[in-house]
Coordinates of C-alpha atoms in Angstrom, one line a residue:
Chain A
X581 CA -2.2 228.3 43.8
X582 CA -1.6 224.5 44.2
X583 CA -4.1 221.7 45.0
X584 CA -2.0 221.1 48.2
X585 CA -1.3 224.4 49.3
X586 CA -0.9 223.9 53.5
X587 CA -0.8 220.3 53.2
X588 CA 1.8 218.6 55.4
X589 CA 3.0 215.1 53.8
X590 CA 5.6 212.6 55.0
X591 CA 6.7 209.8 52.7
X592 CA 8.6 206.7 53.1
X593 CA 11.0 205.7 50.7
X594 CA 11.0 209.3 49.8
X595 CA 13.9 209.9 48.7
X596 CA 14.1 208.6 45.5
X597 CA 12.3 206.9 42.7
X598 CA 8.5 206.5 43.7
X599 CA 8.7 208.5 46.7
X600 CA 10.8 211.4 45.7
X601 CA 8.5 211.8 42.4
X602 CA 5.6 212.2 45.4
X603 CA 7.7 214.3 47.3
X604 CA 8.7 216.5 44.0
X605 CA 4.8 216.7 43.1
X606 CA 3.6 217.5 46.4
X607 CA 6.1 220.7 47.3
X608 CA 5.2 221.7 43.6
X609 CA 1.7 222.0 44.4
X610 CA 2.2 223.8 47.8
X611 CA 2.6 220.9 50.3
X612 CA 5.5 220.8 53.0
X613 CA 7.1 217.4 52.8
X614 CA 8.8 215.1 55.4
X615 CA 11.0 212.7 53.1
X616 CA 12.0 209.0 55.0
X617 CA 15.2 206.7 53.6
X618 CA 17.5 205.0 55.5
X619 CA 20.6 206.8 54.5
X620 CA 21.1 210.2 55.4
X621 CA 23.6 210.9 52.7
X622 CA 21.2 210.5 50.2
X623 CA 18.3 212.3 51.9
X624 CA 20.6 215.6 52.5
X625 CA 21.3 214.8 48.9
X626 CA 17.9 214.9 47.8
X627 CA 16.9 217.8 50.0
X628 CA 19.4 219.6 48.3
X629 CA 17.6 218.9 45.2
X630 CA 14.2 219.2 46.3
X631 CA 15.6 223.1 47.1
X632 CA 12.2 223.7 49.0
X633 CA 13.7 225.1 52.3
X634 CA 11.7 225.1 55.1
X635 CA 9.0 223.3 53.3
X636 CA 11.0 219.9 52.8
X637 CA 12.3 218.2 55.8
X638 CA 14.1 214.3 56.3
X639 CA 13.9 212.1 58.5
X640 CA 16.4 208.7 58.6
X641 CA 15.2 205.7 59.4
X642 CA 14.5 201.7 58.1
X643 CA 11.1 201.6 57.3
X644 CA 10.8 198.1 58.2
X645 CA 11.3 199.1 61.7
X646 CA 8.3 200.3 63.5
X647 CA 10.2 203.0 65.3
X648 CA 11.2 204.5 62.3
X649 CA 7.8 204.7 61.1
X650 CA 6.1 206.0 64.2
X651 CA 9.0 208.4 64.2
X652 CA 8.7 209.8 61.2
X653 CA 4.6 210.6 61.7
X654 CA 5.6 212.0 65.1
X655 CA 8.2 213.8 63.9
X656 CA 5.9 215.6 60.9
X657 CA 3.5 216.2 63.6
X658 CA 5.9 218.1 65.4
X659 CA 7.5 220.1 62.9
X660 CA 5.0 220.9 60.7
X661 CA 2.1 220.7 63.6
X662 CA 0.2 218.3 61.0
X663 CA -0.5 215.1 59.2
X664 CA -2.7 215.7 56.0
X665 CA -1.1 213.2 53.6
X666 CA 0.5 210.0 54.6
X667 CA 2.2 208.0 51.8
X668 CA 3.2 204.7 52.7
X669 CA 5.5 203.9 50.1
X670 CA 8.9 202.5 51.0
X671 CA 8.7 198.3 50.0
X672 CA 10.5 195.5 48.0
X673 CA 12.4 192.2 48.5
X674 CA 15.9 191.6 49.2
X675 CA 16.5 187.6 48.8
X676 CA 13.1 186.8 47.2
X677 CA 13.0 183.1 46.4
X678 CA 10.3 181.1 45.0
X679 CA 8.1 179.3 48.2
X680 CA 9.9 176.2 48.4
X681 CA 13.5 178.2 48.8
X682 CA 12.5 181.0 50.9
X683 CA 13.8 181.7 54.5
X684 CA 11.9 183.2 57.5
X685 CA 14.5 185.3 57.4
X686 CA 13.8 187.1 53.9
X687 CA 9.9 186.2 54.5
X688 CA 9.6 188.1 57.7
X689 CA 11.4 191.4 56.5
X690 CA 9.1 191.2 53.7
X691 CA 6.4 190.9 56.0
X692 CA 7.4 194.1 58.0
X693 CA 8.6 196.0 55.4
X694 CA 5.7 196.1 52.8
X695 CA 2.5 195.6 55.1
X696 CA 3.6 195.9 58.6
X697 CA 5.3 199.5 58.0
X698 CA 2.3 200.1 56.0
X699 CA -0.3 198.9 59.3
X700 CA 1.9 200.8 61.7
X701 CA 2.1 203.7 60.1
X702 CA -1.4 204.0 58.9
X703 CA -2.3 202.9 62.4
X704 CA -0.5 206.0 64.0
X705 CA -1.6 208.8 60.8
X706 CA -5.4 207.6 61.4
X707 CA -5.0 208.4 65.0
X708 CA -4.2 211.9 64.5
X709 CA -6.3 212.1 61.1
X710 CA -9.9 211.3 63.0
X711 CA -9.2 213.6 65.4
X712 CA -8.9 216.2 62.9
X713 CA -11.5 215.1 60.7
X714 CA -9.2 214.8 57.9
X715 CA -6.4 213.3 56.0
X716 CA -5.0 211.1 52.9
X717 CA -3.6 208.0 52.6
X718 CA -2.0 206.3 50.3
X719 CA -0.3 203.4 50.2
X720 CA 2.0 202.3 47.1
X721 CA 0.6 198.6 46.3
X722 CA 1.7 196.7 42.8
X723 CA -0.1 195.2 40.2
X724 CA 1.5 192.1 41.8
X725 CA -1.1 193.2 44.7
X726 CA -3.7 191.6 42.0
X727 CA -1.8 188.9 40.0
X728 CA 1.3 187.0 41.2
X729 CA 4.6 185.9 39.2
X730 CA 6.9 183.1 40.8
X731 CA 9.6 183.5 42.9
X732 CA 8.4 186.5 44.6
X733 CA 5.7 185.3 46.8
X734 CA 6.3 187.7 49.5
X735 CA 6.3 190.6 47.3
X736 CA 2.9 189.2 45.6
X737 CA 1.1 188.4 49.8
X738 CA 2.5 191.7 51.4
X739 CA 0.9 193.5 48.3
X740 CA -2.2 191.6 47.8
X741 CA -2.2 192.2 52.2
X742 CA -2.2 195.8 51.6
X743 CA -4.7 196.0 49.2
X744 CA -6.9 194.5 52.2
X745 CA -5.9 197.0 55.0
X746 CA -6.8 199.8 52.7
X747 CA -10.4 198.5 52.0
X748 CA -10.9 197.8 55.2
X749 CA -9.8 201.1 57.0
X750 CA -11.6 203.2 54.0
X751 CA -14.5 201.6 55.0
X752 CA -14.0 202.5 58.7
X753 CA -13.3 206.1 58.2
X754 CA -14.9 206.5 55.4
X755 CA -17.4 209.1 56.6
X756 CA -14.6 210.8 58.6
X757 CA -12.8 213.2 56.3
X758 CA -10.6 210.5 55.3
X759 CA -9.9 208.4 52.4
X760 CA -7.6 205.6 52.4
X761 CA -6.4 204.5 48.8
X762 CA -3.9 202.1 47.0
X763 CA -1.4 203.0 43.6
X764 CA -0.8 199.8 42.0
X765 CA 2.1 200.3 39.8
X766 CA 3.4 198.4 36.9
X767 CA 7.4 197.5 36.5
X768 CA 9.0 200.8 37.1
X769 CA 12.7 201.0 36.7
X770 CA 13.5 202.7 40.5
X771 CA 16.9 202.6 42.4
X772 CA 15.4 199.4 44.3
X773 CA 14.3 197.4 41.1
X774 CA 17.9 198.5 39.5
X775 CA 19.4 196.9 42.9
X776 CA 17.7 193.7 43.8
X777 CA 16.1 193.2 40.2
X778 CA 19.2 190.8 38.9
X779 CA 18.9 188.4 41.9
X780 CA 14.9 188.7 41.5
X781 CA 15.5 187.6 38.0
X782 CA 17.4 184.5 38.9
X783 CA 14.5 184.0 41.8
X784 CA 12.2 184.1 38.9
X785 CA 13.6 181.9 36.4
X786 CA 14.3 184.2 33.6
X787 CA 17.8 185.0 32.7
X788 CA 18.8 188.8 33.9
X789 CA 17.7 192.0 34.7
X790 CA 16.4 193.1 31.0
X791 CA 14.5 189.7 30.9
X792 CA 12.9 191.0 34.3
X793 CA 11.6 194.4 33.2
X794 CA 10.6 192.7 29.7
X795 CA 8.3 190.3 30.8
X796 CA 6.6 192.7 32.8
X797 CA 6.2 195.1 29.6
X798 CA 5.1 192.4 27.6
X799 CA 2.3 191.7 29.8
X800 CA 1.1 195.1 29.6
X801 CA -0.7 196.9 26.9
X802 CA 1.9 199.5 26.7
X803 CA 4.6 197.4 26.1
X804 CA 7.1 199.8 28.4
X805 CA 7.9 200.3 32.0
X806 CA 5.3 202.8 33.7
X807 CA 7.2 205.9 35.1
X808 CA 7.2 207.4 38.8
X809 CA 5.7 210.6 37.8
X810 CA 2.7 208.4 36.4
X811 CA 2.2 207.1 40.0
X812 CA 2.9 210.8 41.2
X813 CA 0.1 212.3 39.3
X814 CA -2.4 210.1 40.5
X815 CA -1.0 210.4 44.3
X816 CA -1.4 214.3 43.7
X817 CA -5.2 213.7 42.4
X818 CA -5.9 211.3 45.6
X819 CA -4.4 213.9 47.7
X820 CA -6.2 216.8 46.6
X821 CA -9.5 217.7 48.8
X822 CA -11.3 217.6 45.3
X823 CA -10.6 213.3 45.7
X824 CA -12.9 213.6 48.8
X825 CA -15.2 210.7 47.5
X826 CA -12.4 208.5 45.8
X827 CA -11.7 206.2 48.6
X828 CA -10.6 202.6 49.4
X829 CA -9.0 202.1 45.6
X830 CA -6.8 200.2 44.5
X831 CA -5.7 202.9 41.9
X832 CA -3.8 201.1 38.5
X833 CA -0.8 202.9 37.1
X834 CA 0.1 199.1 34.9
X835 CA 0.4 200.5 31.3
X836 CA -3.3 197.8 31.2
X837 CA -1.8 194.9 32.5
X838 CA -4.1 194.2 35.3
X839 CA -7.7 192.1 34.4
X840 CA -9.5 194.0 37.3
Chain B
X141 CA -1.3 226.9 31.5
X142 CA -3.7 223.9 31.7
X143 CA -2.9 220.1 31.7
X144 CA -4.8 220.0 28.4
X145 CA -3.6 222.8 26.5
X146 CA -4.4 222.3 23.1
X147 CA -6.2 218.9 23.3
X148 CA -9.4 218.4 21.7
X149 CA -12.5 216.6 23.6
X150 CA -15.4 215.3 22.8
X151 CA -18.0 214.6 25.3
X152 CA -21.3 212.6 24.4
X153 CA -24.3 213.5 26.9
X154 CA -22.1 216.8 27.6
X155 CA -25.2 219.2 28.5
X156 CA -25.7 218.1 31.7
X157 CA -24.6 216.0 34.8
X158 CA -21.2 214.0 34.3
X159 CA -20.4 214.8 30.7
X160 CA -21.0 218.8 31.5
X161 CA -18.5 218.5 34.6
X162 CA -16.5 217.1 31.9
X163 CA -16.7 219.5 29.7
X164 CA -16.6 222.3 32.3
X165 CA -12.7 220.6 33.8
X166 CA -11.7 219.9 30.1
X167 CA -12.3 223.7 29.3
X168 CA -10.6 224.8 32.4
X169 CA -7.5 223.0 31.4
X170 CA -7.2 224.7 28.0
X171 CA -9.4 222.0 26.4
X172 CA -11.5 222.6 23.3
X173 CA -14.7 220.5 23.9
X174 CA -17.5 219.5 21.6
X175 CA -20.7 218.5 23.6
X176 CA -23.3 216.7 22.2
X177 CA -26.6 216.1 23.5
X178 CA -30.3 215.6 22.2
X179 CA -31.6 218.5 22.7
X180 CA -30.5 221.8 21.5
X181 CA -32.8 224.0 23.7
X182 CA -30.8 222.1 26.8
X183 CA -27.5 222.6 25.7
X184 CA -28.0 226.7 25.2
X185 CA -27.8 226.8 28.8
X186 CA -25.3 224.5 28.9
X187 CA -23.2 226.6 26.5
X188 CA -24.1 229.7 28.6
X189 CA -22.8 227.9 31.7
X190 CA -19.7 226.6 30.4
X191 CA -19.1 230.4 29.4
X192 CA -16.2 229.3 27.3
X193 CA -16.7 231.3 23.7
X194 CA -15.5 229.5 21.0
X195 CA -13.9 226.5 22.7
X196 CA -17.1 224.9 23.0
X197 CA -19.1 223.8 20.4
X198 CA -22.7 221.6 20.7
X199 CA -23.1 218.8 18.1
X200 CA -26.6 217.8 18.4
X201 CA -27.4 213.6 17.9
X202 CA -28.5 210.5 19.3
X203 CA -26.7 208.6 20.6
X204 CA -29.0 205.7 19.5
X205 CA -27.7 205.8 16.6
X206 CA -24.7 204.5 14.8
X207 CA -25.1 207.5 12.2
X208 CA -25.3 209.9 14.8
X209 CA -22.5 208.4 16.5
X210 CA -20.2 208.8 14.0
X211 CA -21.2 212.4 12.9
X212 CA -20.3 213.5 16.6
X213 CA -16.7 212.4 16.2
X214 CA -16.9 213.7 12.6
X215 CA -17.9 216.6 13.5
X216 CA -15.7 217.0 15.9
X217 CA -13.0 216.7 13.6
X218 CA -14.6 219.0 11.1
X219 CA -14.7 221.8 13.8
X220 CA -11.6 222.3 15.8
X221 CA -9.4 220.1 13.2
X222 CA -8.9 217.0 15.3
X223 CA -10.2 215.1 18.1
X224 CA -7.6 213.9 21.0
X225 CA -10.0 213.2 24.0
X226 CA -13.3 211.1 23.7
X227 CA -15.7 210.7 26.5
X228 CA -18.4 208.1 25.6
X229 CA -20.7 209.4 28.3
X230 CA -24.1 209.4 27.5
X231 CA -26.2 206.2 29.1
X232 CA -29.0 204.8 30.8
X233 CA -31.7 202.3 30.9
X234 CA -35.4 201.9 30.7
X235 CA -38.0 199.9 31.5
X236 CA -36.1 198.1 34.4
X237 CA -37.6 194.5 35.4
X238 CA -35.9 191.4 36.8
X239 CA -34.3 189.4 33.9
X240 CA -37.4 187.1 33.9
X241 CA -39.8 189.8 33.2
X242 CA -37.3 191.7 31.3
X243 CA -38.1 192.9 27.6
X244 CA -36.0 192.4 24.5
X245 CA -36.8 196.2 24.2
X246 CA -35.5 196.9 27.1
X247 CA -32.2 195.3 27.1
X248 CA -32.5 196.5 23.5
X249 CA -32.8 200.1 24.7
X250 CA -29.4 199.7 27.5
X251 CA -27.5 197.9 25.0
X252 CA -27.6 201.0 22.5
X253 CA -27.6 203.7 24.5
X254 CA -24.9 202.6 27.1
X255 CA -22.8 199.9 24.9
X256 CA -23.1 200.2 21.1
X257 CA -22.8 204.2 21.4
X258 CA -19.2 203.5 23.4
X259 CA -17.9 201.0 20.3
X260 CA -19.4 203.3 17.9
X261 CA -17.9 206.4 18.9
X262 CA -14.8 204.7 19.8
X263 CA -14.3 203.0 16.5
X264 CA -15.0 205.8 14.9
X265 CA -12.7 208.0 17.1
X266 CA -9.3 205.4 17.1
X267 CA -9.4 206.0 13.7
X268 CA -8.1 209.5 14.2
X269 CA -6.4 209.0 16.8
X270 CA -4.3 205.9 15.4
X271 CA -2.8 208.1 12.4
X272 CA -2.0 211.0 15.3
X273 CA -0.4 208.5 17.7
X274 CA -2.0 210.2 20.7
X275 CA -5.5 209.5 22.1
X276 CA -7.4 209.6 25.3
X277 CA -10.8 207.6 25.4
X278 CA -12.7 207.3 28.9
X279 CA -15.8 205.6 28.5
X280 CA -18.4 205.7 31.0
X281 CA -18.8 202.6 33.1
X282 CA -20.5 202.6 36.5
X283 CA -19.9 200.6 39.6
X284 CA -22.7 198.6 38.4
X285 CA -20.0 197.5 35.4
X286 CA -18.5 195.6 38.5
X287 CA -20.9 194.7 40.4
X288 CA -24.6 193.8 39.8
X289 CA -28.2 194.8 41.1
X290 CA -31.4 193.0 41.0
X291 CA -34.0 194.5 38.2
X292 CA -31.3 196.5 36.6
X293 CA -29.3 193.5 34.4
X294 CA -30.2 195.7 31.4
X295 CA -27.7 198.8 32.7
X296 CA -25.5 196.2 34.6
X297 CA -24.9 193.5 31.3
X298 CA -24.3 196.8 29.3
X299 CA -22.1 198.4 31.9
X300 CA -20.1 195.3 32.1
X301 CA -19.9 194.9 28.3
X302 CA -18.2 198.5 28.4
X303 CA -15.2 197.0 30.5
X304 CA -14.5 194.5 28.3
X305 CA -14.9 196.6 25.2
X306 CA -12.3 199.3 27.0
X307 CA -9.6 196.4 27.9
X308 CA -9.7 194.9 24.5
X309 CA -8.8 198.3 22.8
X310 CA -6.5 199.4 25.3
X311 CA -4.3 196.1 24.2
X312 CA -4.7 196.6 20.4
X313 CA -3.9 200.6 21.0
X314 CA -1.3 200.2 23.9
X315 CA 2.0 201.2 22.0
X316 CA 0.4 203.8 19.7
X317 CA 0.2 206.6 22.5
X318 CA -3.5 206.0 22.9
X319 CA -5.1 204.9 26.1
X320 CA -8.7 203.8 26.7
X321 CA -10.1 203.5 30.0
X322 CA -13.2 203.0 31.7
X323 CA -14.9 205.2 34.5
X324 CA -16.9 203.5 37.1
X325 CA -19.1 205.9 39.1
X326 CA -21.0 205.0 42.5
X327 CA -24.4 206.5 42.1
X328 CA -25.0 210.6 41.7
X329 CA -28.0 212.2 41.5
X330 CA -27.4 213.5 37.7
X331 CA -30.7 214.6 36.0
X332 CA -30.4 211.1 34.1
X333 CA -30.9 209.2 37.9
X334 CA -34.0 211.6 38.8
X335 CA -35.8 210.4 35.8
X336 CA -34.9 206.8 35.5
X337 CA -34.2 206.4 39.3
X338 CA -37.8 206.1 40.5
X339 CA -39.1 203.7 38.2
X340 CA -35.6 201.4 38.5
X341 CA -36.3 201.8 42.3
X342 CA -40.1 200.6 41.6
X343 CA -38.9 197.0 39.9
X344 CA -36.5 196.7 42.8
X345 CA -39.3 197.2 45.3
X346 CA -38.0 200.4 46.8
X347 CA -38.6 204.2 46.9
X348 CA -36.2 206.5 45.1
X349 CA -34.8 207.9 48.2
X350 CA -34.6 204.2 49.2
X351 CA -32.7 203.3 46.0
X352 CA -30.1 206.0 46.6
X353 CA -29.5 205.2 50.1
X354 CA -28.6 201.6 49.0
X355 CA -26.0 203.2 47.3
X356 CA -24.9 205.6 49.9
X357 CA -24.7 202.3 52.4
X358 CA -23.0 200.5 50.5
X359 CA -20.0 202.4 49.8
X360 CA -17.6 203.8 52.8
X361 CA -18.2 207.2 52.4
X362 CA -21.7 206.6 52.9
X363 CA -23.0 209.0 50.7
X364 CA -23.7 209.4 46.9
X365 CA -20.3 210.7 44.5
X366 CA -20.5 213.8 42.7
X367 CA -19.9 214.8 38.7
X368 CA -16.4 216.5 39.7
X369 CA -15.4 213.4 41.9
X370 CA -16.1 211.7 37.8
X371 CA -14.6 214.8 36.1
X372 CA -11.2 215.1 38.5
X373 CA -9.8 211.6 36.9
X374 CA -11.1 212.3 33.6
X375 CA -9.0 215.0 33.3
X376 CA -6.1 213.0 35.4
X377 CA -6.4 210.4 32.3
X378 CA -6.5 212.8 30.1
X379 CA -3.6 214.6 30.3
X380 CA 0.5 213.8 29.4
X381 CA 0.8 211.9 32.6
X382 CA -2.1 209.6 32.2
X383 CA 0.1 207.9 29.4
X384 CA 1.0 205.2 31.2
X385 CA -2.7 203.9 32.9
X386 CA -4.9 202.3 30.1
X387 CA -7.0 199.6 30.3
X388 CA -8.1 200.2 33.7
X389 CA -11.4 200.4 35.2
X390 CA -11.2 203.3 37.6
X391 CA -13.6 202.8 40.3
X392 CA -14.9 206.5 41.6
X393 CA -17.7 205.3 44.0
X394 CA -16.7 206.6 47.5
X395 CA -15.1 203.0 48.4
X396 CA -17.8 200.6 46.8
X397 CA -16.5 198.0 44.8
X398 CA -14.3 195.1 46.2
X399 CA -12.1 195.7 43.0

């Protein structure tokens, strides 16, 4: 017996890091799983993994393209004939710069790919989710969704803008079956800090990637990154039907580095 | 197999209401839980219910009192050999006036039974748990240690004070494999709310059932939480993969409080 036993999920960014320590949680307490990355090769590759036959599933896509996230919810729908647990999850810069330095470019990508994906796909999951009187979301904020370092400003409005559109939609579905909830993790060493994190790090003003990750461990009370399965434990808890009154959080997983 | 396999809890105020749902999702993780309450008689049942044999064990003490306090966790210790898990739970007010016809005794009252009893249990509890180097503490906040209603400041000021209390440790503790968080709660209708709800509703000029629908309407699900809702991220906290949240105050009030 899991806590998500007949669940259906989908994920984006689910392949790895954040999202595939969801996706690994989920199917290991009962719930089929629709995984969303942009390259196929790793999502056969972590399907292959995930060795849950017909309970896993991917689907390719950009999640900072609306199509792709509209797709994947309509292709859950249609495979598994239900939404129960939307996780909103894929996000990140690529050329952050401090405000003075940064493009449209880089701004609007940042824009669509850590609160428009979140808006559209929540958007599309609460359509089917009222109608059934049920569902889970859960978007994956960061504690830079409360406080703000320099040189990512995108990363710190897109996540702060998040934190919003979850309050808000809790609050209109609240008495609906449905809960609508933020993670806000700490540093986490994923695939997509490992990438970008150097360049961030020059954005930033300290010097490299181990400065990075240290001045974010310093500020916490734990003194360490925070790990994915941290954020998937508490995803599992929010997406339990036991969490039916735990709505419109903004959830920390920050080691205590947070003030509120 | 339980998340909490082997752990040791303690659980002030654990006969009834929040602390008992506690107590009762501790036990059914493999938990060994000491509940202490006032009253002896009460907790029988309590025990009964709980229907755990010898993994629960009453410590009887109030929470008042620094002395009593301190012999919970002590006697925690003394009974199943350590203590892992503390859940300062116990609380309430009395007396409940605006702060302008508020009473020293009354804040008085608040401040011992909701805030000293945290630090003192706490304090008293880190200093197991330091030598260990593993430690869970959840202390019992409320949304009302975020937010803040008329005629209650007494239960709000001491609510508050158990937020700050909980990020202070969770800094001094962070690297030591201890975490210490606080629980904030909309309003349930515990035993503890029955009794002190209809006179906190009288200095606030409303009804009981008027006082509860103010919570209700205020949050998004638009109804009051339950014990488990409090007792499902206790135990979340509690176990291995709670390591890495400390120093947080969790809101569990059906979407309430702006943060």
């Amino acid at each position: 017996m899991g806590k998500l036993d007949g669940k259906v999920a989908c994920i984006t960014g689910g392949t790895r890091s954040i999202g595939r320590a969801m996706a690994d949680a989920f199917i290991a307490e009962g719930a089929s799983v629709v995984v969303n990355g942009r390259d196929e090769a790793k999502g056969m590759k972590c399907l292959e993994e995930m060795n849950a036959g017909d309970r896993a599933a991917f689907y390719g896509g950009d999640a900072s393209k609306q199509a792709t996230v509209e797709g994947l919810i309509a292709f859950t729908i249609e495979k598994y004939g239900q939404l129960d647990i939307c996780c909103l999850n894929s996000g990140g810069v690529l050329n952050t710069a401090p405000v003075f330095a940064m493009t449209d470019e880089e701004w609007n990508l940042e824009i669509d790919w850590n609160l428009n994906h979140v808006f559209w796909g929540m958007r599309k999951a609460l359509q089917h989710m009222m109608e059934r009187q049920t569902g889970r979301i859960i978007v994956t904020s960061s504690v830079e969704g409360k406080l703000g370092k320099p040189g990512i400003p995108g990363y710190a409005t897109t996540k702060h803008a998040v934190n919003g559109l979850v309050k808000a939609a809790a609050a209109e579905v609240g008495t609906l079956g449905i809960t609508v909830n933020s993670i806000l993790p700490g540093i986490i060493e994923t695939d997509i800090v490992r990438e970008t994190g150097p360049d961030s790090a020059i954005a930033m003003g300290v010097a490299g990637y181990d400065e990075l990750i240290d001045m974010f461990c310093q500020e916490s009370s734990i003194k360490r990154p925070n790990k994915v399965e941290e954020v998937a434990a508490v995803a599992v808890m929010l997406a339990s039907d036991a969490a039916r009154n735990i709505t419109g959080n903004m959830f920390p997983v920050d080691g205590g580095t947070m003030p509120y | 197999m339980g998340v909490l396999d082997g752990r040791v809890a303690c659980v002030t105020g654990g006969t009834r209401g929040i602390g008992l749902a506690c107590a009762k999702a501790f036990l059914d993780e493999g938990a060994k839980v000491v509940i202490n309450g006032r009253d002896a008689k009460k907790a029988e049942a309590s025990i009964a219910e709980l229907n755990a044999g010898d993994r629960v064990h009453f410590i009887a003490g109030d929470v008042k009192k620094r002395e009593d306090c301190e012999a919970i966790v002590h006697g925690t210790v003394e009974h199943f050999g350590k203590i892992d898990i503390l859940v300062p739970n116990a609380g309430g007010g009395s007396d409940y006036a605006p702060v302008a016809q508020m009473t020293d005794a009354a804040m008085e009252d608040a401040m011992l039974w909701n805030f000293w009893h945290t630090f003192w249990t706490m304090r008293t509890a880190l200093n197991y748990m330091i030598p260990q180097g593993w430690g869970r503490i959840m202390a019992m906040s409320s949304v009302e240690g975020k937010m803040g209603k008329p005629a209650i400041s007494s239960y709000v000021a001491s609510k508050h004070a158990i937020n700050g209390l909980c990020k202070s440790a969770a800094k001094e503790v962070g690297t030591m494999g201890i975490t210490v968080n606080a629980l904030c709660p909309g309003a349930i209708e515990t035993d503890e709310m029955r009794t002190a709800g209809p006179p906190a509703a009288e200095a606030m000029g409303l009804t009981y059932e008027g006082l509860l629908d103010v919570f209700a309407q205020q949050s998004a699900i638009k109804r009051l939480n339950e014990c488990e809702d409090v007792a499902l991220v206790a135990v979340l906290l509690a176990s291995d993969a709670g390591a890495g949240i400390t120093g947080s105050m969790i809101s569990i009030d059906g979407g309430t409080s702006p943060y």
